[in-house]
PDB file of C-alpha atoms in Angstrom:
ATOM      1  CA  UNK A   1     -30.080 -16.031  -7.006  1.00  0.00           C
ATOM      2  CA  UNK A   2     -27.706 -13.660  -8.755  1.00  0.00           C
ATOM      3  CA  UNK A   3     -24.847 -11.922  -6.958  1.00  0.00           C
ATOM      4  CA  UNK A   4     -24.858  -8.141  -6.879  1.00  0.00           C
ATOM      5  CA  UNK A   5     -21.943  -6.336  -8.520  1.00  0.00           C
ATOM      6  CA  UNK A   6     -21.430  -2.659  -7.664  1.00  0.00           C
ATOM      7  CA  UNK A   7     -19.426  -0.511 -10.057  1.00  0.00           C
ATOM      8  CA  UNK A   8     -17.902   2.900  -9.403  1.00  0.00           C
ATOM      9  CA  UNK A   9     -17.048   5.127 -12.359  1.00  0.00           C
ATOM     10  CA  UNK A  10     -19.672   3.571 -14.627  1.00  0.00           C
ATOM     11  CA  UNK A  11     -20.255   6.813 -16.542  1.00  0.00           C
ATOM     12  CA  UNK A  12     -16.552   6.910 -17.493  1.00  0.00           C
ATOM     13  CA  UNK A  13     -14.231   4.712 -19.518  1.00  0.00           C
ATOM     14  CA  UNK A  14     -13.175   1.974 -17.088  1.00  0.00           C
ATOM     15  CA  UNK A  15     -16.370   1.512 -15.119  1.00  0.00           C
ATOM     16  CA  UNK A  16     -18.521   1.810 -18.222  1.00  0.00           C
ATOM     17  CA  UNK A  17     -16.451  -0.880 -19.927  1.00  0.00           C
ATOM     18  CA  UNK A  18     -16.933  -3.193 -16.945  1.00  0.00           C
ATOM     19  CA  UNK A  19     -20.706  -2.726 -16.959  1.00  0.00           C
ATOM     20  CA  UNK A  20     -21.035  -3.235 -20.710  1.00  0.00           C
ATOM     21  CA  UNK A  21     -18.859  -6.336 -20.638  1.00  0.00           C
ATOM     22  CA  UNK A  22     -20.796  -7.996 -17.822  1.00  0.00           C
ATOM     23  CA  UNK A  23     -24.119  -7.220 -19.521  1.00  0.00           C
ATOM     24  CA  UNK A  24     -22.910  -8.766 -22.793  1.00  0.00           C
ATOM     25  CA  UNK A  25     -21.060 -11.804 -21.412  1.00  0.00           C
ATOM     26  CA  UNK A  26     -23.297 -14.880 -21.400  1.00  0.00           C
ATOM     27  CA  UNK A  27     -21.865 -16.305 -18.159  1.00  0.00           C
ATOM     28  CA  UNK A  28     -21.418 -13.083 -16.196  1.00  0.00           C
ATOM     29  CA  UNK A  29     -24.824 -11.673 -17.113  1.00  0.00           C
ATOM     30  CA  UNK A  30     -26.407 -14.797 -15.615  1.00  0.00           C
ATOM     31  CA  UNK A  31     -24.225 -14.637 -12.511  1.00  0.00           C
ATOM     32  CA  UNK A  32     -24.403 -10.923 -11.632  1.00  0.00           C
ATOM     33  CA  UNK A  33     -26.950  -8.165 -11.293  1.00  0.00           C
ATOM     34  CA  UNK A  34     -25.345  -4.737 -11.566  1.00  0.00           C
ATOM     35  CA  UNK A  35     -25.635  -1.623  -9.447  1.00  0.00           C
ATOM     36  CA  UNK A  36     -23.767   1.492 -10.567  1.00  0.00           C
ATOM     37  CA  UNK A  37     -22.799   4.137  -8.032  1.00  0.00           C
ATOM     38  CA  UNK A  38     -22.727   7.602  -9.590  1.00  0.00           C
ATOM     39  CA  UNK A  39     -22.646  11.218  -8.507  1.00  0.00           C
ATOM     40  CA  UNK A  40     -25.307  12.247 -11.004  1.00  0.00           C
ATOM     41  CA  UNK A  41     -27.872   9.718 -12.185  1.00  0.00           C
ATOM     42  CA  UNK A  42     -29.254  12.138 -14.775  1.00  0.00           C
ATOM     43  CA  UNK A  43     -26.117  11.736 -16.930  1.00  0.00           C
ATOM     44  CA  UNK A  44     -26.891  10.129 -20.281  1.00  0.00           C
ATOM     45  CA  UNK A  45     -24.597   7.159 -19.583  1.00  0.00           C
ATOM     46  CA  UNK A  46     -26.371   6.456 -16.272  1.00  0.00           C
ATOM     47  CA  UNK A  47     -29.789   6.741 -17.921  1.00  0.00           C
ATOM     48  CA  UNK A  48     -28.647   4.407 -20.683  1.00  0.00           C
ATOM     49  CA  UNK A  49     -27.566   1.740 -18.236  1.00  0.00           C
ATOM     50  CA  UNK A  50     -30.818   2.151 -16.288  1.00  0.00           C
ATOM     51  CA  UNK A  51     -32.706   1.443 -19.511  1.00  0.00           C
ATOM     52  CA  UNK A  52     -30.804  -1.856 -19.730  1.00  0.00           C
ATOM     53  CA  UNK A  53     -31.967  -2.898 -16.272  1.00  0.00           C
ATOM     54  CA  UNK A  54     -28.960  -1.701 -14.269  1.00  0.00           C
ATOM     55  CA  UNK A  55     -29.725  -0.326 -10.808  1.00  0.00           C
ATOM     56  CA  UNK A  56     -28.503   3.258 -10.410  1.00  0.00           C
ATOM     57  CA  UNK A  57     -27.684   4.730  -6.996  1.00  0.00           C
ATOM     58  CA  UNK A  58     -26.520   8.282  -6.425  1.00  0.00           C
ATOM     59  CA  UNK A  59     -23.737   8.615  -3.856  1.00  0.00           C
ATOM     60  CA  UNK A  60     -20.793  10.897  -3.251  1.00  0.00           C
ATOM     61  CA  UNK A  61     -17.667   8.930  -2.356  1.00  0.00           C
ATOM     62  CA  UNK A  62     -16.947  11.477   0.371  1.00  0.00           C
ATOM     63  CA  UNK A  63     -20.262  10.629   2.086  1.00  0.00           C
ATOM     64  CA  UNK A  64     -20.011   7.642   4.452  1.00  0.00           C
ATOM     65  CA  UNK A  65     -23.756   7.277   4.940  1.00  0.00           C
ATOM     66  CA  UNK A  66     -24.587   7.234   1.241  1.00  0.00           C
ATOM     67  CA  UNK A  67     -21.766   4.778   0.577  1.00  0.00           C
ATOM     68  CA  UNK A  68     -23.126   2.418   3.208  1.00  0.00           C
ATOM     69  CA  UNK A  69     -26.483   2.463   1.438  1.00  0.00           C
ATOM     70  CA  UNK A  70     -24.806   1.995  -1.953  1.00  0.00           C
ATOM     71  CA  UNK A  71     -22.785  -1.019  -0.817  1.00  0.00           C
ATOM     72  CA  UNK A  72     -25.580  -2.788   1.064  1.00  0.00           C
ATOM     73  CA  UNK A  73     -26.127  -6.393  -0.110  1.00  0.00           C
ATOM     74  CA  UNK A  74     -23.224  -6.175  -2.561  1.00  0.00           C
ATOM     75  CA  UNK A  75     -21.175  -9.309  -3.266  1.00  0.00           C
ATOM     76  CA  UNK A  76     -18.458  -7.815  -5.496  1.00  0.00           C
ATOM     77  CA  UNK A  77     -17.373  -4.258  -6.171  1.00  0.00           C
ATOM     78  CA  UNK A  78     -15.208  -2.556  -8.788  1.00  0.00           C
ATOM     79  CA  UNK A  79     -13.628   0.523  -7.199  1.00  0.00           C
ATOM     80  CA  UNK A  80     -12.373   3.458  -9.246  1.00  0.00           C
ATOM     81  CA  UNK A  81     -11.299   6.864  -7.950  1.00  0.00           C
ATOM     82  CA  UNK A  82     -10.264   9.848 -10.064  1.00  0.00           C
ATOM     83  CA  UNK A  83      -7.227  11.858  -8.990  1.00  0.00           C
ATOM     84  CA  UNK A  84      -7.846  14.443 -11.702  1.00  0.00           C
ATOM     85  CA  UNK A  85     -11.140  15.470 -10.101  1.00  0.00           C
ATOM     86  CA  UNK A  86      -9.186  17.239  -7.349  1.00  0.00           C
ATOM     87  CA  UNK A  87      -5.412  16.764  -8.010  1.00  0.00           C
ATOM     88  CA  UNK A  88      -4.812  15.587  -4.440  1.00  0.00           C
ATOM     89  CA  UNK A  89      -2.927  12.376  -3.706  1.00  0.00           C
ATOM     90  CA  UNK A  90      -4.048  12.510  -0.066  1.00  0.00           C
ATOM     91  CA  UNK A  91      -7.705  12.836  -1.062  1.00  0.00           C
ATOM     92  CA  UNK A  92      -7.517   9.951  -3.523  1.00  0.00           C
ATOM     93  CA  UNK A  93      -6.001   7.718  -0.851  1.00  0.00           C
ATOM     94  CA  UNK A  94      -8.645   8.855   1.633  1.00  0.00           C
ATOM     95  CA  UNK A  95     -11.469   8.141  -0.827  1.00  0.00           C
ATOM     96  CA  UNK A  96     -10.069   4.711  -1.707  1.00  0.00           C
ATOM     97  CA  UNK A  97      -9.685   3.788   1.951  1.00  0.00           C
ATOM     98  CA  UNK A  98     -13.201   5.000   2.743  1.00  0.00           C
ATOM     99  CA  UNK A  99     -14.793   2.843   0.042  1.00  0.00           C
ATOM    100  CA  UNK A 100     -12.712  -0.187   1.046  1.00  0.00           C
ATOM    101  CA  UNK A 101     -13.468   0.230   4.747  1.00  0.00           C
ATOM    102  CA  UNK A 102     -17.188   0.495   4.085  1.00  0.00           C
ATOM    103  CA  UNK A 103     -17.022  -2.538   1.792  1.00  0.00           C
ATOM    104  CA  UNK A 104     -15.588  -4.498   4.722  1.00  0.00           C
ATOM    105  CA  UNK A 105     -18.230  -3.065   7.073  1.00  0.00           C
ATOM    106  CA  UNK A 106     -21.066  -4.072   4.736  1.00  0.00           C
ATOM    107  CA  UNK A 107     -19.725  -7.592   4.223  1.00  0.00           C
ATOM    108  CA  UNK A 108     -18.712  -7.288   0.571  1.00  0.00           C
ATOM    109  CA  UNK A 109     -17.007 -10.528  -0.485  1.00  0.00           C
ATOM    110  CA  UNK A 110     -14.724  -9.397  -3.331  1.00  0.00           C
ATOM    111  CA  UNK A 111     -13.176  -6.002  -4.086  1.00  0.00           C
ATOM    112  CA  UNK A 112     -11.459  -5.200  -7.396  1.00  0.00           C
ATOM    113  CA  UNK A 113      -9.464  -1.971  -7.196  1.00  0.00           C
ATOM    114  CA  UNK A 114      -8.325   0.039 -10.210  1.00  0.00           C
ATOM    115  CA  UNK A 115      -4.717   0.634  -9.249  1.00  0.00           C
ATOM    116  CA  UNK A 116      -1.408   1.813 -10.701  1.00  0.00           C
ATOM    117  CA  UNK A 117       2.231   1.040  -9.896  1.00  0.00           C
ATOM    118  CA  UNK A 118       4.299   3.302  -7.659  1.00  0.00           C
ATOM    119  CA  UNK A 119       6.323   5.665  -9.855  1.00  0.00           C
ATOM    120  CA  UNK A 120       8.559   6.445  -6.890  1.00  0.00           C
ATOM    121  CA  UNK A 121       9.420   2.766  -6.394  1.00  0.00           C
ATOM    122  CA  UNK A 122       9.854   1.923 -10.091  1.00  0.00           C
ATOM    123  CA  UNK A 123      12.174   4.905 -10.583  1.00  0.00           C
ATOM    124  CA  UNK A 124      14.091   4.273  -7.348  1.00  0.00           C
ATOM    125  CA  UNK A 125      13.090   7.697  -6.061  1.00  0.00           C
ATOM    126  CA  UNK A 126      13.895   9.647  -9.238  1.00  0.00           C
ATOM    127  CA  UNK A 127      10.281  10.535 -10.081  1.00  0.00           C
ATOM    128  CA  UNK A 128       8.285  11.384  -6.969  1.00  0.00           C
ATOM    129  CA  UNK A 129       5.624  13.718  -8.386  1.00  0.00           C
ATOM    130  CA  UNK A 130       3.455  11.199 -10.266  1.00  0.00           C
ATOM    131  CA  UNK A 131       0.823  11.433  -7.576  1.00  0.00           C
ATOM    132  CA  UNK A 132      -1.958   9.528  -9.331  1.00  0.00           C
ATOM    133  CA  UNK A 133       0.359   6.510  -9.612  1.00  0.00           C
ATOM    134  CA  UNK A 134       1.772   6.688  -6.088  1.00  0.00           C
ATOM    135  CA  UNK A 135      -1.597   7.401  -4.480  1.00  0.00           C
ATOM    136  CA  UNK A 136      -3.270   4.382  -6.058  1.00  0.00           C
ATOM    137  CA  UNK A 137      -0.277   2.187  -5.184  1.00  0.00           C
ATOM    138  CA  UNK A 138      -0.475   3.301  -1.545  1.00  0.00           C
ATOM    139  CA  UNK A 139      -4.223   2.661  -1.447  1.00  0.00           C
ATOM    140  CA  UNK A 140      -3.619  -0.792  -2.927  1.00  0.00           C
ATOM    141  CA  UNK A 141      -1.223  -1.642  -0.105  1.00  0.00           C
ATOM    142  CA  UNK A 142      -3.864  -0.564   2.420  1.00  0.00           C
ATOM    143  CA  UNK A 143      -6.554  -2.704   0.780  1.00  0.00           C
ATOM    144  CA  UNK A 144      -4.278  -5.754   0.766  1.00  0.00           C
ATOM    145  CA  UNK A 145      -4.206  -5.647   4.590  1.00  0.00           C
ATOM    146  CA  UNK A 146      -7.988  -5.559   5.009  1.00  0.00           C
ATOM    147  CA  UNK A 147     -10.113  -8.631   5.814  1.00  0.00           C
ATOM    148  CA  UNK A 148     -11.635  -8.776   2.328  1.00  0.00           C
ATOM    149  CA  UNK A 149     -10.769 -10.739  -0.809  1.00  0.00           C
ATOM    150  CA  UNK A 150      -9.211  -8.332  -3.280  1.00  0.00           C
ATOM    151  CA  UNK A 151      -7.604  -8.104  -6.708  1.00  0.00           C
ATOM    152  CA  UNK A 152      -6.087  -5.230  -8.658  1.00  0.00           C
ATOM    153  CA  UNK A 153      -6.562  -4.054 -12.242  1.00  0.00           C
ATOM    154  CA  UNK A 154      -3.751  -1.850 -13.570  1.00  0.00           C
ATOM    155  CA  UNK A 155      -4.664  -0.214 -16.892  1.00  0.00           C
ATOM    156  CA  UNK A 156      -1.869   0.859 -19.216  1.00  0.00           C
ATOM    157  CA  UNK A 157      -1.638   4.133 -21.144  1.00  0.00           C
ATOM    158  CA  UNK A 158      -4.933   4.875 -22.858  1.00  0.00           C
ATOM    159  CA  UNK A 159      -5.104   4.605 -26.641  1.00  0.00           C
ATOM    160  CA  UNK A 160      -7.795   7.274 -26.326  1.00  0.00           C
ATOM    161  CA  UNK A 161      -5.009   9.772 -25.566  1.00  0.00           C
ATOM    162  CA  UNK A 162      -4.296   9.878 -29.313  1.00  0.00           C
ATOM    163  CA  UNK A 163      -7.716  11.526 -29.649  1.00  0.00           C
ATOM    164  CA  UNK A 164      -6.864  14.195 -27.085  1.00  0.00           C
ATOM    165  CA  UNK A 165      -3.518  15.065 -25.485  1.00  0.00           C
ATOM    166  CA  UNK A 166      -1.466  13.062 -28.012  1.00  0.00           C
ATOM    167  CA  UNK A 167      -3.543  14.064 -31.016  1.00  0.00           C
ATOM    168  CA  UNK A 168      -1.272  14.718 -34.018  1.00  0.00           C
ATOM    169  CA  UNK A 169      -0.606  18.388 -34.668  1.00  0.00           C
ATOM    170  CA  UNK A 170      -0.278  19.951 -38.146  1.00  0.00           C
ATOM    171  CA  UNK A 171       3.299  20.794 -39.062  1.00  0.00           C
ATOM    172  CA  UNK A 172       2.425  23.176 -41.911  1.00  0.00           C
ATOM    173  CA  UNK A 173       3.609  20.948 -44.756  1.00  0.00           C
ATOM    174  CA  UNK A 174       0.785  18.412 -44.882  1.00  0.00           C
ATOM    175  CA  UNK A 175       2.437  16.307 -42.199  1.00  0.00           C
ATOM    176  CA  UNK A 176       1.037  15.809 -38.685  1.00  0.00           C
ATOM    177  CA  UNK A 177       3.147  14.936 -35.654  1.00  0.00           C
ATOM    178  CA  UNK A 178       2.519  13.111 -32.404  1.00  0.00           C
ATOM    179  CA  UNK A 179       4.622  15.113 -29.960  1.00  0.00           C
ATOM    180  CA  UNK A 180       5.949  13.961 -26.590  1.00  0.00           C
ATOM    181  CA  UNK A 181       9.148  13.564 -24.546  1.00  0.00           C
ATOM    182  CA  UNK A 182       9.541   9.794 -24.799  1.00  0.00           C
ATOM    183  CA  UNK A 183      12.183   8.401 -27.144  1.00  0.00           C
ATOM    184  CA  UNK A 184      11.024   7.109 -30.540  1.00  0.00           C
ATOM    185  CA  UNK A 185      11.870   3.558 -29.426  1.00  0.00           C
ATOM    186  CA  UNK A 186      10.324   3.770 -25.930  1.00  0.00           C
ATOM    187  CA  UNK A 187       7.981   0.824 -25.414  1.00  0.00           C
ATOM    188  CA  UNK A 188       4.697   1.978 -23.873  1.00  0.00           C
ATOM    189  CA  UNK A 189       1.987  -0.504 -22.803  1.00  0.00           C
ATOM    190  CA  UNK A 190      -1.368   0.643 -24.221  1.00  0.00           C
ATOM    191  CA  UNK A 191      -5.024  -0.261 -23.778  1.00  0.00           C
ATOM    192  CA  UNK A 192      -8.285   0.695 -25.421  1.00  0.00           C
ATOM    193  CA  UNK A 193      -9.629   1.524 -21.986  1.00  0.00           C
ATOM    194  CA  UNK A 194     -13.202   2.078 -23.133  1.00  0.00           C
ATOM    195  CA  UNK A 195     -13.593  -1.307 -24.818  1.00  0.00           C
ATOM    196  CA  UNK A 196     -11.132  -3.520 -22.975  1.00  0.00           C
ATOM    197  CA  UNK A 197     -11.167  -2.741 -19.232  1.00  0.00           C
ATOM    198  CA  UNK A 198     -14.137  -5.062 -18.910  1.00  0.00           C
ATOM    199  CA  UNK A 199     -12.253  -7.902 -20.588  1.00  0.00           C
ATOM    200  CA  UNK A 200      -9.750  -7.914 -17.713  1.00  0.00           C
ATOM    201  CA  UNK A 201     -12.135  -7.183 -14.844  1.00  0.00           C
ATOM    202  CA  UNK A 202     -14.547  -9.701 -16.346  1.00  0.00           C
ATOM    203  CA  UNK A 203     -11.862 -12.384 -16.061  1.00  0.00           C
ATOM    204  CA  UNK A 204     -11.577 -11.610 -12.343  1.00  0.00           C
ATOM    205  CA  UNK A 205     -15.351 -11.762 -11.871  1.00  0.00           C
ATOM    206  CA  UNK A 206     -15.594 -15.067 -13.731  1.00  0.00           C
ATOM    207  CA  UNK A 207     -12.973 -16.770 -11.534  1.00  0.00           C
ATOM    208  CA  UNK A 208     -12.357 -14.660  -8.396  1.00  0.00           C
ATOM    209  CA  UNK A 209     -10.257 -17.228  -6.529  1.00  0.00           C
ATOM    210  CA  UNK A 210      -7.751 -17.293  -9.394  1.00  0.00           C
ATOM    211  CA  UNK A 211      -7.036 -13.593  -8.911  1.00  0.00           C
ATOM    212  CA  UNK A 212      -7.238 -13.040  -5.142  1.00  0.00           C
ATOM    213  CA  UNK A 213      -4.279 -10.893  -4.137  1.00  0.00           C
ATOM    214  CA  UNK A 214      -3.073 -10.578  -7.728  1.00  0.00           C
ATOM    215  CA  UNK A 215      -2.450  -7.703 -10.102  1.00  0.00           C
ATOM    216  CA  UNK A 216      -3.756  -7.928 -13.651  1.00  0.00           C
ATOM    217  CA  UNK A 217      -2.057  -5.453 -16.003  1.00  0.00           C
ATOM    218  CA  UNK A 218      -4.351  -4.277 -18.780  1.00  0.00           C
ATOM    219  CA  UNK A 219      -2.597  -3.727 -22.117  1.00  0.00           C
ATOM    220  CA  UNK A 220      -3.007  -5.127 -25.605  1.00  0.00           C
ATOM    221  CA  UNK A 221       0.752  -4.855 -26.161  1.00  0.00           C
ATOM    222  CA  UNK A 222       3.677  -2.447 -25.887  1.00  0.00           C
ATOM    223  CA  UNK A 223       4.041   0.073 -28.707  1.00  0.00           C
ATOM    224  CA  UNK A 224       6.406   2.922 -29.504  1.00  0.00           C
ATOM    225  CA  UNK A 225       5.043   6.318 -30.424  1.00  0.00           C
ATOM    226  CA  UNK A 226       6.843   5.940 -33.759  1.00  0.00           C
ATOM    227  CA  UNK A 227       4.851   2.735 -34.337  1.00  0.00           C
ATOM    228  CA  UNK A 228       1.682   4.575 -33.362  1.00  0.00           C
ATOM    229  CA  UNK A 229       2.424   7.267 -35.954  1.00  0.00           C
ATOM    230  CA  UNK A 230       2.912   4.600 -38.622  1.00  0.00           C
ATOM    231  CA  UNK A 231      -0.291   2.817 -37.643  1.00  0.00           C
ATOM    232  CA  UNK A 232      -2.291   6.040 -37.758  1.00  0.00           C
ATOM    233  CA  UNK A 233      -0.756   6.939 -41.137  1.00  0.00           C
ATOM    234  CA  UNK A 234      -1.931   3.634 -42.579  1.00  0.00           C
ATOM    235  CA  UNK A 235      -5.406   3.872 -41.052  1.00  0.00           C
ATOM    236  CA  UNK A 236      -6.037   7.397 -42.338  1.00  0.00           C
ATOM    237  CA  UNK A 237      -3.967   7.332 -45.549  1.00  0.00           C
ATOM    238  CA  UNK A 238      -2.061  10.378 -44.338  1.00  0.00           C
ATOM    239  CA  UNK A 239       1.441  11.235 -43.174  1.00  0.00           C
ATOM    240  CA  UNK A 240       1.865  11.142 -39.406  1.00  0.00           C
ATOM    241  CA  UNK A 241       5.293  11.211 -37.758  1.00  0.00           C
ATOM    242  CA  UNK A 242       6.544  11.129 -34.186  1.00  0.00           C
ATOM    243  CA  UNK A 243       8.518  14.080 -32.844  1.00  0.00           C
ATOM    244  CA  UNK A 244      10.393  13.933 -29.555  1.00  0.00           C
ATOM    245  CA  UNK A 245      10.873  17.248 -27.752  1.00  0.00           C
ATOM    246  CA  UNK A 246      12.640  18.157 -24.524  1.00  0.00           C
ATOM    247  CA  UNK A 247      11.058  17.917 -21.107  1.00  0.00           C
ATOM    248  CA  UNK A 248      11.160  21.711 -20.746  1.00  0.00           C
ATOM    249  CA  UNK A 249       9.566  22.314 -24.143  1.00  0.00           C
ATOM    250  CA  UNK A 250       6.757  19.895 -23.314  1.00  0.00           C
ATOM    251  CA  UNK A 251       6.313  21.318 -19.824  1.00  0.00           C
ATOM    252  CA  UNK A 252       5.856  24.841 -21.180  1.00  0.00           C
ATOM    253  CA  UNK A 253       2.631  23.797 -22.934  1.00  0.00           C
ATOM    254  CA  UNK A 254       0.999  22.230 -19.864  1.00  0.00           C
ATOM    255  CA  UNK A 255      -1.194  23.859 -17.213  1.00  0.00           C
ATOM    256  CA  UNK A 256       0.879  24.581 -14.140  1.00  0.00           C
ATOM    257  CA  UNK A 257      -1.319  22.455 -11.861  1.00  0.00           C
ATOM    258  CA  UNK A 258      -0.437  19.221 -13.694  1.00  0.00           C
ATOM    259  CA  UNK A 259       2.952  20.148 -15.161  1.00  0.00           C
ATOM    260  CA  UNK A 260       5.201  18.047 -12.901  1.00  0.00           C
ATOM    261  CA  UNK A 261       2.640  15.236 -12.743  1.00  0.00           C
ATOM    262  CA  UNK A 262       2.442  14.697 -16.499  1.00  0.00           C
ATOM    263  CA  UNK A 263       6.091  15.303 -17.392  1.00  0.00           C
ATOM    264  CA  UNK A 264       7.366  12.921 -14.700  1.00  0.00           C
ATOM    265  CA  UNK A 265       4.828  10.290 -15.760  1.00  0.00           C
ATOM    266  CA  UNK A 266       6.098  10.405 -19.340  1.00  0.00           C
ATOM    267  CA  UNK A 267       9.689  10.452 -18.124  1.00  0.00           C
ATOM    268  CA  UNK A 268       8.894   7.324 -16.103  1.00  0.00           C
ATOM    269  CA  UNK A 269       7.661   5.632 -19.293  1.00  0.00           C
ATOM    270  CA  UNK A 270      10.842   6.679 -21.098  1.00  0.00           C
ATOM    271  CA  UNK A 271      13.440   5.937 -18.446  1.00  0.00           C
ATOM    272  CA  UNK A 272      12.016   3.027 -16.434  1.00  0.00           C
ATOM    273  CA  UNK A 273       8.834   1.732 -18.081  1.00  0.00           C
ATOM    274  CA  UNK A 274       5.204   2.264 -17.082  1.00  0.00           C
ATOM    275  CA  UNK A 275       5.124  -1.164 -15.422  1.00  0.00           C
ATOM    276  CA  UNK A 276       8.875  -1.275 -14.754  1.00  0.00           C
ATOM    277  CA  UNK A 277      11.803  -2.938 -16.542  1.00  0.00           C
ATOM    278  CA  UNK A 278       9.986  -6.255 -17.072  1.00  0.00           C
ATOM    279  CA  UNK A 279       6.858  -4.673 -18.522  1.00  0.00           C
ATOM    280  CA  UNK A 280       6.948  -6.458 -21.896  1.00  0.00           C
ATOM    281  CA  UNK A 281       6.970  -9.879 -20.215  1.00  0.00           C
ATOM    282  CA  UNK A 282       4.290  -8.748 -17.740  1.00  0.00           C
ATOM    283  CA  UNK A 283       2.002  -7.529 -20.525  1.00  0.00           C
ATOM    284  CA  UNK A 284       2.573 -10.645 -22.645  1.00  0.00           C
ATOM    285  CA  UNK A 285       1.621 -12.880 -19.705  1.00  0.00           C
ATOM    286  CA  UNK A 286      -1.404 -10.918 -18.526  1.00  0.00           C
ATOM    287  CA  UNK A 287      -2.939 -10.440 -21.963  1.00  0.00           C
ATOM    288  CA  UNK A 288      -3.440 -14.213 -21.979  1.00  0.00           C
ATOM    289  CA  UNK A 289      -5.675 -13.865 -18.910  1.00  0.00           C
ATOM    290  CA  UNK A 290      -8.111 -11.376 -20.451  1.00  0.00           C
ATOM    291  CA  UNK A 291     -11.570 -12.847 -21.022  1.00  0.00           C
ATOM    292  CA  UNK A 292     -11.492 -11.717 -24.658  1.00  0.00           C
ATOM    293  CA  UNK A 293      -8.674 -10.612 -26.952  1.00  0.00           C
ATOM    294  CA  UNK A 294      -7.896  -6.934 -26.388  1.00  0.00           C
ATOM    295  CA  UNK A 295      -8.025  -4.341 -29.156  1.00  0.00           C
ATOM    296  CA  UNK A 296      -4.775  -3.752 -31.033  1.00  0.00           C
ATOM    297  CA  UNK A 297      -3.557  -0.245 -31.817  1.00  0.00           C
ATOM    298  CA  UNK A 298      -4.187  -0.838 -35.542  1.00  0.00           C
ATOM    299  CA  UNK A 299      -7.770  -1.838 -34.742  1.00  0.00           C
ATOM    300  CA  UNK A 300      -8.232   1.183 -32.504  1.00  0.00           C
ATOM    301  CA  UNK A 301      -7.135   3.634 -35.194  1.00  0.00           C
ATOM    302  CA  UNK A 302      -9.194   1.888 -37.876  1.00  0.00           C
ATOM    303  CA  UNK A 303     -12.306   2.113 -35.716  1.00  0.00           C
ATOM    304  CA  UNK A 304     -11.661   5.793 -35.026  1.00  0.00           C
ATOM    305  CA  UNK A 305     -10.857   6.831 -38.603  1.00  0.00           C
ATOM    306  CA  UNK A 306     -13.739   9.297 -38.634  1.00  0.00           C
ATOM    307  CA  UNK A 307     -12.248  11.076 -35.603  1.00  0.00           C
ATOM    308  CA  UNK A 308      -9.116  11.871 -37.615  1.00  0.00           C
ATOM    309  CA  UNK A 309     -10.740  13.459 -40.639  1.00  0.00           C
ATOM    310  CA  UNK A 310      -8.488  16.500 -40.293  1.00  0.00           C
ATOM    311  CA  UNK A 311      -5.423  14.352 -41.060  1.00  0.00           C
ATOM    312  CA  UNK A 312      -6.767  13.387 -44.477  1.00  0.00           C
ATOM    313  CA  UNK A 313      -8.076  16.802 -45.416  1.00  0.00           C
ATOM    314  CA  UNK A 314      -4.857  18.783 -44.829  1.00  0.00           C
TER     315      UNK A 314
END
């Protein structure tokens, strides 16, 4: 009899990657049935998974009763919460604790939590406003104390950001620039979160005992933004550069609600490292544990060439 895997966030990047990976992996697809827990089962992603035989349950993570129904008979669960739904560290911690507590109540055997490191701890108290890092780190510490087997997936900076917030901007002379506050030589761990989250979580599901109590950092490698500009230039046969600007200049272009959050996160990358001072060694070790080789930045840009048509046409 197959074990039941419940996945939160299946209509987004991380959860969707986990579901797709388990469905496509010859061992995991034989070992696990999948139940996705969504707020709206009419979303196209939810309907698509349902068509592949995935069970879809609608539940709000603020609703204890619905969560108890959603986690009934579950063996393993991938837990993802989204700070940017509400911009409240306290609420994200509360939601994470609620899901974990109910998982314990319902007898779930294995909980995998999508976590992040504490920016406050890594920076020795310099950067205290990166709430989506600190909130997940605090929730992780809570989960570690519960009577449930647990492991923690920490995704790096998303390569997908180059399609959105880090998308190169035209400079007026045929050149496009990736613009941020990090130094040109700042090493930033990066992951194709849509394709590769499942490769890390899948490793945990394939051998749970190997990962109990452990963190698995998800990143293909560490890259500089200057390297990213060069990679994108080659992929699109265009001229892309990296331009560093001041914290204040960058802050002025952000919505007020997330201004401190985003600027301090990038400053953390620049001054201390996303995963701390030993991040390159951490990434190099953990990439060996992924169930399949992660996507490189060159491969990511090559696959997304059609999304950067404006770079070639200007």
